[in-house]
Amino acid sequence: MTGTFVLLVVAKAPVPGLAKTRLCPPATPAQAAEIAAAALLDTLDAVYSVPGAAPVVAMTGDLGHAGRSAEIGLALRRATVIPQRGWDFGARLANAHADAAAVHAGLPILQIGMDTPQVTPESLASAAAPVVYGGYDSVLGLAEDGGWWALGLAEPQHAQVLAGVPMSRDDTGQRTLSALAGCGLRPWEAARLSDVDTMADARAVAAACPGGRFAGAVAAVHGRAVA
């Protein structure tokens, strides 16, 4: 599939006991995997509806043992799927950009994860616009927990700076901004979003997108309705 930019989703197979373990308790491992699967599926729905986007999914984990494996497998047929590779998360992110660029040479890349199922086609297009149409060299969408949820690069080789950034910390976002600035980039800051790490996060995000699979999976924990 061709497009004007690559929309790269970095994803992990939602295997019970390995996916979203910080949701347990109150969620069971199976419920946490269901929430993760729903987040991925809702994210892919949004990605596939973005005009001009060429979808690429960098996957890790055993999809055969994942929650909603058949549904995810069917959804992934609409994307180019590449394996994640690297010794830690920063290296896997950097390599995912390189591998996506090898598939779609010359296109800018907007990379997201699967922890912000509240994204819409419009919000993704808006995040990509500065590097696709606006003349900016980079975009970073910071997350409420101090990390980041989106990275856009006009020149994907600059993603190599991620290999030196500690991930999953409350200063990862600021460290990433510094790393991008250190290689001469001037990032546009996209809208700040909450990603899903804890059940409190999950309930807040579900309230922001009440009509999707994700909200239903969150509401199923203890039968709690989404406020």
mmCIF file of N, CA and C in Angstrom, residues 94 97 136-140 151-165 174-187:
data_model
loop_
_atom_site.group_PDB
_atom_site.id
_atom_site.type_symbol
_atom_site.label_atom_id
_atom_site.label_comp_id
_atom_site.label_asym_id
_atom_site.label_seq_id
_atom_site.Cartn_x
_atom_site.Cartn_y
_atom_site.Cartn_z
ATOM 1 N N ALA A 94 13.733 2.238 17.563
ATOM 2 C CA ALA A 94 14.625 2.740 16.517
ATOM 3 C C ALA A 94 14.635 1.800 15.315
ATOM 4 N N HIS A 97 11.427 1.969 13.138
ATOM 5 C CA HIS A 97 11.457 3.076 12.181
ATOM 6 C C HIS A 97 12.306 2.716 10.967
ATOM 7 N N TYR A 136 7.916 20.767 9.199
ATOM 8 C CA TYR A 136 8.648 20.465 10.421
ATOM 9 C C TYR A 136 9.446 19.177 10.256
ATOM 10 N N ASP A 137 10.573 19.084 10.974
ATOM 11 C CA ASP A 137 11.398 17.886 10.869
ATOM 12 C C ASP A 137 10.972 16.782 11.819
ATOM 13 N N SER A 138 10.167 17.116 12.836
ATOM 14 C CA SER A 138 9.782 16.121 13.825
ATOM 15 C C SER A 138 8.552 16.573 14.596
ATOM 16 N N VAL A 139 7.884 15.607 15.200
ATOM 17 C CA VAL A 139 6.726 15.832 16.056
ATOM 18 C C VAL A 139 6.864 14.915 17.254
ATOM 19 N N LEU A 140 6.534 15.410 18.436
ATOM 20 C CA LEU A 140 6.471 14.546 19.607
ATOM 21 C C LEU A 140 5.179 14.839 20.355
ATOM 22 N N LEU A 151 5.527 9.850 17.832
ATOM 23 C CA LEU A 151 6.758 10.446 17.329
ATOM 24 C C LEU A 151 6.674 10.486 15.813
ATOM 25 N N GLY A 152 6.776 11.689 15.271
ATOM 26 C CA GLY A 152 6.807 11.855 13.831
ATOM 27 C C GLY A 152 8.166 12.348 13.375
ATOM 28 N N LEU A 153 8.653 11.775 12.289
ATOM 29 C CA LEU A 153 9.965 12.152 11.763
ATOM 30 C C LEU A 153 9.895 12.298 10.246
ATOM 31 N N ALA A 154 10.353 13.442 9.748
ATOM 32 C CA ALA A 154 10.447 13.627 8.306
ATOM 33 C C ALA A 154 11.554 12.760 7.715
ATOM 34 N N GLU A 155 12.625 12.551 8.489
ATOM 35 C CA GLU A 155 13.746 11.699 8.077
ATOM 36 C C GLU A 155 13.860 10.564 9.092
ATOM 37 N N PRO A 156 13.360 9.372 8.751
ATOM 38 C CA PRO A 156 13.260 8.294 9.745
ATOM 39 C C PRO A 156 14.573 7.858 10.374
ATOM 40 N N GLN A 157 15.699 8.138 9.742
ATOM 41 C CA GLN A 157 16.974 7.724 10.330
ATOM 42 C C GLN A 157 17.238 8.402 11.672
ATOM 43 N N HIS A 158 16.571 9.525 11.934
ATOM 44 C CA HIS A 158 16.778 10.206 13.218
ATOM 45 C C HIS A 158 16.210 9.420 14.390
ATOM 46 N N ALA A 159 15.409 8.397 14.115
ATOM 47 C CA ALA A 159 14.883 7.562 15.198
ATOM 48 C C ALA A 159 15.978 6.811 15.928
ATOM 49 N N GLN A 160 17.168 6.746 15.368
ATOM 50 C CA GLN A 160 18.259 6.042 16.049
ATOM 51 C C GLN A 160 18.592 6.664 17.403
ATOM 52 N N VAL A 161 18.207 7.935 17.606
ATOM 53 C CA VAL A 161 18.476 8.553 18.909
ATOM 54 C C VAL A 161 17.685 7.869 20.019
ATOM 55 N N LEU A 162 16.604 7.168 19.671
ATOM 56 C CA LEU A 162 15.787 6.513 20.690
ATOM 57 C C LEU A 162 16.526 5.386 21.387
ATOM 58 N N ALA A 163 17.514 4.824 20.717
ATOM 59 C CA ALA A 163 18.268 3.721 21.323
ATOM 60 C C ALA A 163 19.013 4.166 22.576
ATOM 61 N N GLY A 164 19.234 5.465 22.734
ATOM 62 C CA GLY A 164 19.939 5.969 23.899
ATOM 63 C C GLY A 164 19.045 6.622 24.932
ATOM 64 N N VAL A 165 17.717 6.518 24.755
ATOM 65 C CA VAL A 165 16.779 7.153 25.681
ATOM 66 C C VAL A 165 16.167 6.101 26.597
ATOM 67 N N GLN A 174 10.698 14.170 28.213
ATOM 68 C CA GLN A 174 11.671 15.256 28.182
ATOM 69 C C GLN A 174 13.027 14.778 27.667
ATOM 70 N N ARG A 175 13.405 13.572 28.035
ATOM 71 C CA ARG A 175 14.671 13.019 27.519
ATOM 72 C C ARG A 175 14.606 12.826 26.004
ATOM 73 N N THR A 176 13.448 12.431 25.501
ATOM 74 C CA THR A 176 13.299 12.266 24.060
ATOM 75 C C THR A 176 13.363 13.606 23.352
ATOM 76 N N LEU A 177 12.704 14.629 23.918
ATOM 77 C CA LEU A 177 12.816 15.967 23.348
ATOM 78 C C LEU A 177 14.274 16.420 23.295
ATOM 79 N N SER A 178 15.015 16.162 24.354
ATOM 80 C CA SER A 178 16.425 16.559 24.400
ATOM 81 C C SER A 178 17.246 15.794 23.374
ATOM 82 N N ALA A 179 16.955 14.507 23.220
ATOM 83 C CA ALA A 179 17.694 13.699 22.248
ATOM 84 C C ALA A 179 17.423 14.182 20.824
ATOM 85 N N LEU A 180 16.185 14.520 20.534
ATOM 86 C CA LEU A 180 15.866 15.040 19.202
ATOM 87 C C LEU A 180 16.549 16.384 18.965
ATOM 88 N N ALA A 181 16.513 17.243 19.975
ATOM 89 C CA ALA A 181 17.193 18.538 19.842
ATOM 90 C C ALA A 181 18.694 18.354 19.681
ATOM 91 N N GLY A 182 19.226 17.315 20.334
ATOM 92 C CA GLY A 182 20.664 17.064 20.262
ATOM 93 C C GLY A 182 21.152 16.682 18.883
ATOM 94 N N CYS A 183 20.252 16.182 18.043
ATOM 95 C CA CYS A 183 20.670 15.883 16.669
ATOM 96 C C CYS A 183 20.149 16.940 15.692
ATOM 97 N N GLY A 184 19.822 18.121 16.244
ATOM 98 C CA GLY A 184 19.504 19.264 15.404
ATOM 99 C C GLY A 184 18.050 19.407 15.015
ATOM 100 N N LEU A 185 17.153 18.599 15.600
ATOM 101 C CA LEU A 185 15.747 18.675 15.243
ATOM 102 C C LEU A 185 15.009 19.670 16.137
ATOM 103 N N ARG A 186 13.899 20.192 15.628
ATOM 104 C CA ARG A 186 13.055 21.131 16.373
ATOM 105 C C ARG A 186 11.633 20.578 16.393
ATOM 106 N N PRO A 187 11.315 19.739 17.368
ATOM 107 C CA PRO A 187 10.030 19.038 17.330
ATOM 108 C C PRO A 187 8.834 19.959 17.549
#
